[in-house]
Short mmCIF file of C-alpha atoms in Angstrom, two decimals:
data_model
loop_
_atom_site.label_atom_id
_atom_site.label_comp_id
_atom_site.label_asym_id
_atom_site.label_seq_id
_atom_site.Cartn_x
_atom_site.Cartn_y
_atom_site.Cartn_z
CA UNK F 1 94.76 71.97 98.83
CA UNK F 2 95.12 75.55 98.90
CA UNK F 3 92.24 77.76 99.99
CA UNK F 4 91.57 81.21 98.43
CA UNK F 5 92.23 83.94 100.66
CA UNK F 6 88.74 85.29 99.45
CA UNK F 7 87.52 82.08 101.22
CA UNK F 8 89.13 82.74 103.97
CA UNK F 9 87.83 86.11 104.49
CA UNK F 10 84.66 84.98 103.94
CA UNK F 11 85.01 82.09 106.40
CA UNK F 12 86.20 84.68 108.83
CA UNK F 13 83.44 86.74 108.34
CA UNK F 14 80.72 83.88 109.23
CA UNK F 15 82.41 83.07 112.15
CA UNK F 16 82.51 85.84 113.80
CA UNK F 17 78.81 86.40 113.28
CA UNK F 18 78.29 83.13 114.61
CA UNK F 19 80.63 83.63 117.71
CA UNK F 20 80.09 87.38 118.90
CA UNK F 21 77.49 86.73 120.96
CA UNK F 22 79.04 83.85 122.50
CA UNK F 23 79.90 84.15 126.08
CA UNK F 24 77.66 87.08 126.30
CA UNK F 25 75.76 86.70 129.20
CA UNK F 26 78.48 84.44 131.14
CA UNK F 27 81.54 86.88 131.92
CA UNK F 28 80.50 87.96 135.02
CA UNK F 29 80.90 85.41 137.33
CA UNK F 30 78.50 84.70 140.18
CA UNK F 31 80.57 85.31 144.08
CA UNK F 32 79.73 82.82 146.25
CA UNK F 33 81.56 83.25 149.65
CA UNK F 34 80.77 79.40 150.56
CA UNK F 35 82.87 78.50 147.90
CA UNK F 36 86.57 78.19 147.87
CA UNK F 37 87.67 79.42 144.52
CA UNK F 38 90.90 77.50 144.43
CA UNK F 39 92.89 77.47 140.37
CA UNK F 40 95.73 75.46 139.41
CA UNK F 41 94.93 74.09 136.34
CA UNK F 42 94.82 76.66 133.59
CA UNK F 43 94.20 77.01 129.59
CA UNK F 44 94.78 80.48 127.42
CA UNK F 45 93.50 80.90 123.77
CA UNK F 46 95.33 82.74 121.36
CA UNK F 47 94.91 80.84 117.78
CA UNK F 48 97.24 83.26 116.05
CA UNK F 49 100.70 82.16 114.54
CA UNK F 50 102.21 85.00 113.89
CA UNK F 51 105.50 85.79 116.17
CA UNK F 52 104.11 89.04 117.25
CA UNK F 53 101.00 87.35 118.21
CA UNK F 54 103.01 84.82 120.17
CA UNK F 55 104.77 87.43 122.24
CA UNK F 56 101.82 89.88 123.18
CA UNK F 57 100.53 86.62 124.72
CA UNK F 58 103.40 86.96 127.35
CA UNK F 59 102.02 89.27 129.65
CA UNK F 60 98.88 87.56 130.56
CA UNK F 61 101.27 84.40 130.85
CA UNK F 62 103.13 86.33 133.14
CA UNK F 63 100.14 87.57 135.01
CA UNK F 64 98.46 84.46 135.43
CA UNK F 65 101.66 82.75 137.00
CA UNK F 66 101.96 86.10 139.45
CA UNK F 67 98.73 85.33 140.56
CA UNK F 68 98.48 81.41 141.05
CA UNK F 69 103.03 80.62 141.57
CA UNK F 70 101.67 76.70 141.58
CA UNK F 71 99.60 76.68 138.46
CA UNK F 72 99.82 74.45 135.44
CA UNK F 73 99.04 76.19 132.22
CA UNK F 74 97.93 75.02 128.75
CA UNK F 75 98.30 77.19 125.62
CA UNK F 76 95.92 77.07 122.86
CA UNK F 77 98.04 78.50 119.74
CA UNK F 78 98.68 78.02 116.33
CA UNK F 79 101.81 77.18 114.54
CA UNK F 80 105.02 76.05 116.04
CA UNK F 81 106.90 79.43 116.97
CA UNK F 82 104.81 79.60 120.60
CA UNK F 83 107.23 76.71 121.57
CA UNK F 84 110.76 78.68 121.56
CA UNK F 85 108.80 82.19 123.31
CA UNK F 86 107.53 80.04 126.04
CA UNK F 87 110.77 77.99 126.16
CA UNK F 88 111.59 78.91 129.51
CA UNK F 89 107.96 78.87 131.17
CA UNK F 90 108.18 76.24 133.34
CA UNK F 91 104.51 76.38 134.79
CA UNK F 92 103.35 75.58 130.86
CA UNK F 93 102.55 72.02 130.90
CA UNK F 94 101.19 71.36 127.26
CA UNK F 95 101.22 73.51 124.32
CA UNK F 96 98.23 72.53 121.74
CA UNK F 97 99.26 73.79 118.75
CA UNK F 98 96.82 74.14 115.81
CA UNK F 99 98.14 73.61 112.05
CA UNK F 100 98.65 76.99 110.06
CA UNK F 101 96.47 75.85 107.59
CA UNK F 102 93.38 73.96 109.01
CA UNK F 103 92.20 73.00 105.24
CA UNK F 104 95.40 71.03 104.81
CA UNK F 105 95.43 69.15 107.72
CA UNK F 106 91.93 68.84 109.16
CA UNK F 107 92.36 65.73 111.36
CA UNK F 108 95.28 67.30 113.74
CA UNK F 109 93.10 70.40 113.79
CA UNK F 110 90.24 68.64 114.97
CA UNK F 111 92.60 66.45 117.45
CA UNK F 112 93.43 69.49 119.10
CA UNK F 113 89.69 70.67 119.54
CA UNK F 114 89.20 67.05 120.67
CA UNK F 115 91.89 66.89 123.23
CA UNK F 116 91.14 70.54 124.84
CA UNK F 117 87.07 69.40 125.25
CA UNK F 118 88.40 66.22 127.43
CA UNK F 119 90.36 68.01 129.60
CA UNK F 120 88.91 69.81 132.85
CA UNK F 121 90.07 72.87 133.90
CA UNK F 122 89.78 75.70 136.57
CA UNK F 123 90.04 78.57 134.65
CA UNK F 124 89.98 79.17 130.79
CA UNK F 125 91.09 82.72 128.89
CA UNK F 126 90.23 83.59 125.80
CA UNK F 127 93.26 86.14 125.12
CA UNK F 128 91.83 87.60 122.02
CA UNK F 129 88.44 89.22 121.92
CA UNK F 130 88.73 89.28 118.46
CA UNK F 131 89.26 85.35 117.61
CA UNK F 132 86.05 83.41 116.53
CA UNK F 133 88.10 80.18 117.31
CA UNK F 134 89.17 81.98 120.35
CA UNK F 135 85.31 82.61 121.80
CA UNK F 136 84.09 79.24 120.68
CA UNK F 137 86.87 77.48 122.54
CA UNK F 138 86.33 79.01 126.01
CA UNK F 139 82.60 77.95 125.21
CA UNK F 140 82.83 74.96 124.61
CA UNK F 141 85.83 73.98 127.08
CA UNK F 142 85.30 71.96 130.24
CA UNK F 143 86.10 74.59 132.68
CA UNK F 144 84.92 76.07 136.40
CA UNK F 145 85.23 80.08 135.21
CA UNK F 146 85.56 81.48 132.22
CA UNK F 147 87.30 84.75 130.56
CA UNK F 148 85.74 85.22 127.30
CA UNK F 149 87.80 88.66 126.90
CA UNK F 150 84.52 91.18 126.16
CA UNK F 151 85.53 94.63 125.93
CA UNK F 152 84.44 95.79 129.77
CA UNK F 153 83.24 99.72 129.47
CA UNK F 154 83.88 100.56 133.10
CA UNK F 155 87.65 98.92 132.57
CA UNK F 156 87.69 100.49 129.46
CA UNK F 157 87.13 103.83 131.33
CA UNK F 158 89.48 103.20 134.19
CA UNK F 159 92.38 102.31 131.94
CA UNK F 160 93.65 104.98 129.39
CA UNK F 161 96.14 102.06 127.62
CA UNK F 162 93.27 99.36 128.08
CA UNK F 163 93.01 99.69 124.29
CA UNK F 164 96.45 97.80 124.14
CA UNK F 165 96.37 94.25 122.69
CA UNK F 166 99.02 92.23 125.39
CA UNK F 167 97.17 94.54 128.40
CA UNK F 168 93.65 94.58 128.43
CA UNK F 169 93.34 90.57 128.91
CA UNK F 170 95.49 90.89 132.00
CA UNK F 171 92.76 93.73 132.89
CA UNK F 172 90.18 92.18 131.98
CA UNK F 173 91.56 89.05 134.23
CA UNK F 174 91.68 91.28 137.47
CA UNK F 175 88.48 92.42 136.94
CA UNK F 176 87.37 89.02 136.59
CA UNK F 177 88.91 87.84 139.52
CA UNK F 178 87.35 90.42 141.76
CA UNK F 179 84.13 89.15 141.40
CA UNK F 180 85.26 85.98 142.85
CA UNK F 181 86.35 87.74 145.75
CA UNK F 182 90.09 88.47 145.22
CA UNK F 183 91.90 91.49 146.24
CA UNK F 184 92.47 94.03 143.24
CA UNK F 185 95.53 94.27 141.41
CA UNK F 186 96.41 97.79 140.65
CA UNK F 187 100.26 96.65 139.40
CA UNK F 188 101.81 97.42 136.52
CA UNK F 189 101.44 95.27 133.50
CA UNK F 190 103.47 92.82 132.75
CA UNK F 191 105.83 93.55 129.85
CA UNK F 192 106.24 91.51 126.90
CA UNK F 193 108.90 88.66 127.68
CA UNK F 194 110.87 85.58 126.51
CA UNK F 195 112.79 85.04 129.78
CA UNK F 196 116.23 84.95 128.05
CA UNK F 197 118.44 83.10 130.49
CA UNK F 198 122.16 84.54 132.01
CA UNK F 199 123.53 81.77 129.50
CA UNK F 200 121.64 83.07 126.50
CA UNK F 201 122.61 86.60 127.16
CA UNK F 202 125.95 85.82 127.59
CA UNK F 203 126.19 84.07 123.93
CA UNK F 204 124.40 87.13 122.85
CA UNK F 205 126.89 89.61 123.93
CA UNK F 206 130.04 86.94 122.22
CA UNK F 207 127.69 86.86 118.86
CA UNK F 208 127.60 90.83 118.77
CA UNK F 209 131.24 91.59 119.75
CA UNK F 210 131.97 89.40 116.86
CA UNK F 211 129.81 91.66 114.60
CA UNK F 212 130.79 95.15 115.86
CA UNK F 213 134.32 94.38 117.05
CA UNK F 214 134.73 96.69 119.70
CA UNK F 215 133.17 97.82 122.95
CA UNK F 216 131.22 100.78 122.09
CA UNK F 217 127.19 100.54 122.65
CA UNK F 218 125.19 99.28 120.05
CA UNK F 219 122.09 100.76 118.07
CA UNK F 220 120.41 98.05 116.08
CA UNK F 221 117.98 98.95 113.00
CA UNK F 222 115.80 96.40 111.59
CA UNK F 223 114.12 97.25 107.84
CA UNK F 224 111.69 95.01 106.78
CA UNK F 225 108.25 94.58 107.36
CA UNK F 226 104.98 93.04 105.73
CA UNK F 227 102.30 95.01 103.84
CA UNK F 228 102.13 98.22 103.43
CA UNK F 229 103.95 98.24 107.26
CA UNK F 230 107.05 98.51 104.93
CA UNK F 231 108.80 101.94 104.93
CA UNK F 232 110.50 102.50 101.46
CA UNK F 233 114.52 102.24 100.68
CA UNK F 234 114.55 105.99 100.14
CA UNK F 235 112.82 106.15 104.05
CA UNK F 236 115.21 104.28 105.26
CA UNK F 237 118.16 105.33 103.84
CA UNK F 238 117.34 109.24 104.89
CA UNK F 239 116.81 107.34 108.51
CA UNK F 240 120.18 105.39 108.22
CA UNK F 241 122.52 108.77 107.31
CA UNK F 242 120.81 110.77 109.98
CA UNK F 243 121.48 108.04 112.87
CA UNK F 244 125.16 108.37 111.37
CA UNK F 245 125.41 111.68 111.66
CA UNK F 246 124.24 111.48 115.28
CA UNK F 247 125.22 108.53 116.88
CA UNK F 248 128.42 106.94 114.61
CA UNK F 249 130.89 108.64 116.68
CA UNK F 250 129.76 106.68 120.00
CA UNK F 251 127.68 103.96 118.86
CA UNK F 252 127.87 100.66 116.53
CA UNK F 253 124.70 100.79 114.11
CA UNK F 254 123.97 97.88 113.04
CA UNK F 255 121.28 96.10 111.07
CA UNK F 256 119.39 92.87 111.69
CA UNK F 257 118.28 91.21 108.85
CA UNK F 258 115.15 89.03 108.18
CA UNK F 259 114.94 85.45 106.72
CA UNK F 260 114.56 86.68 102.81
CA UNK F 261 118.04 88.16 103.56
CA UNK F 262 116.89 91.69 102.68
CA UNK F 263 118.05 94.86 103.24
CA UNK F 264 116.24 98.29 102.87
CA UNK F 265 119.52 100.42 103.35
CA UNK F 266 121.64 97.69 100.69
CA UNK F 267 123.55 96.40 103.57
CA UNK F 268 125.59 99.36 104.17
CA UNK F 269 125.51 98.85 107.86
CA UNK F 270 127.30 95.23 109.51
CA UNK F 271 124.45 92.92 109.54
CA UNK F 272 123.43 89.67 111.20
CA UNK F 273 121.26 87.09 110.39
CA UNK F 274 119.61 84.09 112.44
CA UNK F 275 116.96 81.63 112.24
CA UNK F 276 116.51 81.44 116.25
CA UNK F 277 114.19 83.31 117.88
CA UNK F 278 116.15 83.23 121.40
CA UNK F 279 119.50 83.42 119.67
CA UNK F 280 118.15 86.73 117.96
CA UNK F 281 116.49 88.31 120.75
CA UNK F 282 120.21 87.42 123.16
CA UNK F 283 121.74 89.29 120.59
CA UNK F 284 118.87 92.44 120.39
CA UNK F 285 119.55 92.39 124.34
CA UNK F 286 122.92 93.58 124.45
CA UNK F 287 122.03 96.77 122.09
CA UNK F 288 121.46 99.95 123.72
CA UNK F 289 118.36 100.15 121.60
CA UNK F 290 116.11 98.28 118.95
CA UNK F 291 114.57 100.59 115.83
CA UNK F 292 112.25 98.98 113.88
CA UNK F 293 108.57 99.20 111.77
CA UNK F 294 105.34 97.62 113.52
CA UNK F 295 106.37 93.74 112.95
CA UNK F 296 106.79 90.71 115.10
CA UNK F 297 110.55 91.11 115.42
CA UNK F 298 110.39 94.79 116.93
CA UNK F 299 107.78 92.97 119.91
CA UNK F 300 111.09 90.41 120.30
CA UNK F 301 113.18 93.07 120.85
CA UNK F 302 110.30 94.21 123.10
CA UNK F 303 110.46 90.49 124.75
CA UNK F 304 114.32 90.92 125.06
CA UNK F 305 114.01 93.68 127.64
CA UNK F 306 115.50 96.06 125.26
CA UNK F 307 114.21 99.99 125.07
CA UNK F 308 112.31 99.69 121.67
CA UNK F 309 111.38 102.62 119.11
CA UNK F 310 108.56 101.13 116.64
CA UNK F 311 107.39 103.45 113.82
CA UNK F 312 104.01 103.19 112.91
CA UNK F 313 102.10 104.58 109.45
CA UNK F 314 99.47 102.32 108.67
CA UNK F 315 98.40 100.74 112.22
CA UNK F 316 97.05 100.97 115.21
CA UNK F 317 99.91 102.79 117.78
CA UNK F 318 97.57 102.56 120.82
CA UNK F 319 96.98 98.63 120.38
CA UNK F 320 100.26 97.53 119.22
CA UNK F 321 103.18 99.93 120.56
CA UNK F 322 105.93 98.23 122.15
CA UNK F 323 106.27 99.73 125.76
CA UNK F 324 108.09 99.60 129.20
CA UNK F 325 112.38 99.45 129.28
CA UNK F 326 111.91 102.81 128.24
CA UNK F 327 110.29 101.73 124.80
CA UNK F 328 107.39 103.64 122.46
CA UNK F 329 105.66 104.08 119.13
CA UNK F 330 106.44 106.91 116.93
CA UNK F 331 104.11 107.58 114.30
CA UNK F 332 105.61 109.03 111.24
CA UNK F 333 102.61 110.47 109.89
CA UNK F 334 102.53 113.05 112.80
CA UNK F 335 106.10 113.51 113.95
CA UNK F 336 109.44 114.27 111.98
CA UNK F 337 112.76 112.66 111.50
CA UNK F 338 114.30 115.70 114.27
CA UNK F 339 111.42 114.53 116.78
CA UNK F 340 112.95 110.63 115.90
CA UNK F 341 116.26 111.53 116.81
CA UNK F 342 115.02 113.37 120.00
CA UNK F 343 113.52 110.51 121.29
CA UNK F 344 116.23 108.44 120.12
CA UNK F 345 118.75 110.68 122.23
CA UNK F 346 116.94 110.12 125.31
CA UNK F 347 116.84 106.69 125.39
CA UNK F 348 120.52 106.41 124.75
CA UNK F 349 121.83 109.27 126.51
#
């Protein structure tokens, strides 16, 4: 049965007024110095299944496992792709994945509901603030603490980049934690990451020698997007003769393509084309540098370790810009194509 999206919009709607309050008065935790405070066993919420969702969930992995090495962690997702990003996690012990459409397949949705409630755990994290599902999980879950993720003003404050969607769980986790009594953690933030193995890599770098053919560095464009996130074909071919005119002399340019086998510059530049997440983001790991719209393949590249540029028109730069290996938003509603090729310059230069 297929459900109107005007349904769901409207069932999103009533769930979040049922759920914002939830949690409300419970995410400070109570420090109680004749209690040991000790965490192993571990569940994070993030009931998105978008790829992009998936991978901004890595840093608060990654933070999580920093802070307890001998944890066990659950994940609490949606769809199937959270199983290839967290391939190489070995401290996740179960991934309970919800069905992309609940409506279609309402007794493994419930299941999963089910099978989180019986289990106990020491800490729970809600890793979206903005899931319903999300806040009604930690809620209801069998757990010692709870991270509901509520936007915290004085973190909010303290933070310039708290804003950021894959950051301010991990700061809202060390704020947390303080009031249990443990030290502060003034670190950087973990960047997005799939933990591509020597192995992988090394596949990566045969796949893309076989593309480009010789052993100059590699620029790699990719032109799709959903929505309105889209640039145009006249955008991008403007984009695609300027990076020649720059960069052809000493770089490859070449474009990744996505699964409808499209191509916003008519496949003018050698393309590539894969249905595996790690095999994609080997390959993206061996380019000098990733160039892509807001979308869920320019946080792989991201993942992959690789400096990322990520143009932004229609959303949010400050929650959603790729960052660290040198990596950043450009939005092209404020800057111009010479500003672009600046920035692009640096990186590879």
């Amino acid at each position: 049965m297929k459900i109107p999206n005007s349904v769901n919009v409207y069932r999103r709607k009533i769930m979040h007024f049922i759920t914002k309050n939830v949690g409300s008065s419970q995410t400070e935790p109570k420090f109680d110095a004749n209690i040991k405070v000790d965490i192993k066993k571990i569940l994070i919420i993030r009931p998105n299944h978008r790829l992009g969702n998936q991978l901004l969930l890595t840093p608060i992995v990654q933070e999580v496992i920093d802070t307890f090495p001998n944890c066990e962690i659950d994940l609490f997702v949606k769809g199937g792709v959270a199983y290839p990003v967290f391939e190489n996690y070995k401290q996740i012990s179960n991934i309970f994945q919800l069905p992309k459409k609940p409506f279609n397949h309402l007794f493994k949705y419930v299941k999963c509901w089910v099978l989180i409630k019986r289990k106990h755990y020491d800490l729970v994290i809600n890793g979206d603030k903005n899931s319903s599902s999300g806040r009604l999980l930690t809620q209801i879950s069998n757990a010692d603490y709870k991270v509901f993720g509520d936007v915290n003003e004085a973190i909010e404050q303290k933070y310039k980049n708290y804003e950021h969607i894959a950051k301010y769980p991990v700061y809202n986790l060390r704020h947390y934690l303080t009031k249990l009594g443990f030290g502060e953690n003034r670190s950087e933030v973990p960047t997005l990451s799939i933990k591509l193995s020597k192995s992988e890599i090394l596949e990566g770098e045969k796949l893309l020698k076989d593309i480009v053919k010789n052993d100059k560095q590699t620029i790699c464009i990719y032109t799709n997007a959903t929505g309105n996130k889209c640039y145009s074909e006249d955008w991008w071919n403007a984009f695609y003769a300027r990076l020649k005119s720059e960069f052809k002399n000493d770089f490859n340019i070449i474009e990744m393509l996505p699964i409808e086998n499209i191509s916003k510059i008519n496949f003018k530049a050698p393309h590539f084309y894969s249905k595996d997440i790690r095999e994609m983001g080997a390959i993206i790991k061996n380019t000098s540098i990733f160039i892509a719209a807001d979308n869920g393949v320019m946080h792989l590249a991201s993942a992959s370790l690789t400096p990322t540029i990520g143009f932004f028109s229609v959303t949010n730069e400050n929650i959603y810009a790729p960052y660290g290996n040198g990596s950043m938003a450009l939005s092209s509603n404020t800057t111009t194509i010479d500003d672009w090729i600046t920035e692009i310059d640096k990186i590879l230069r």
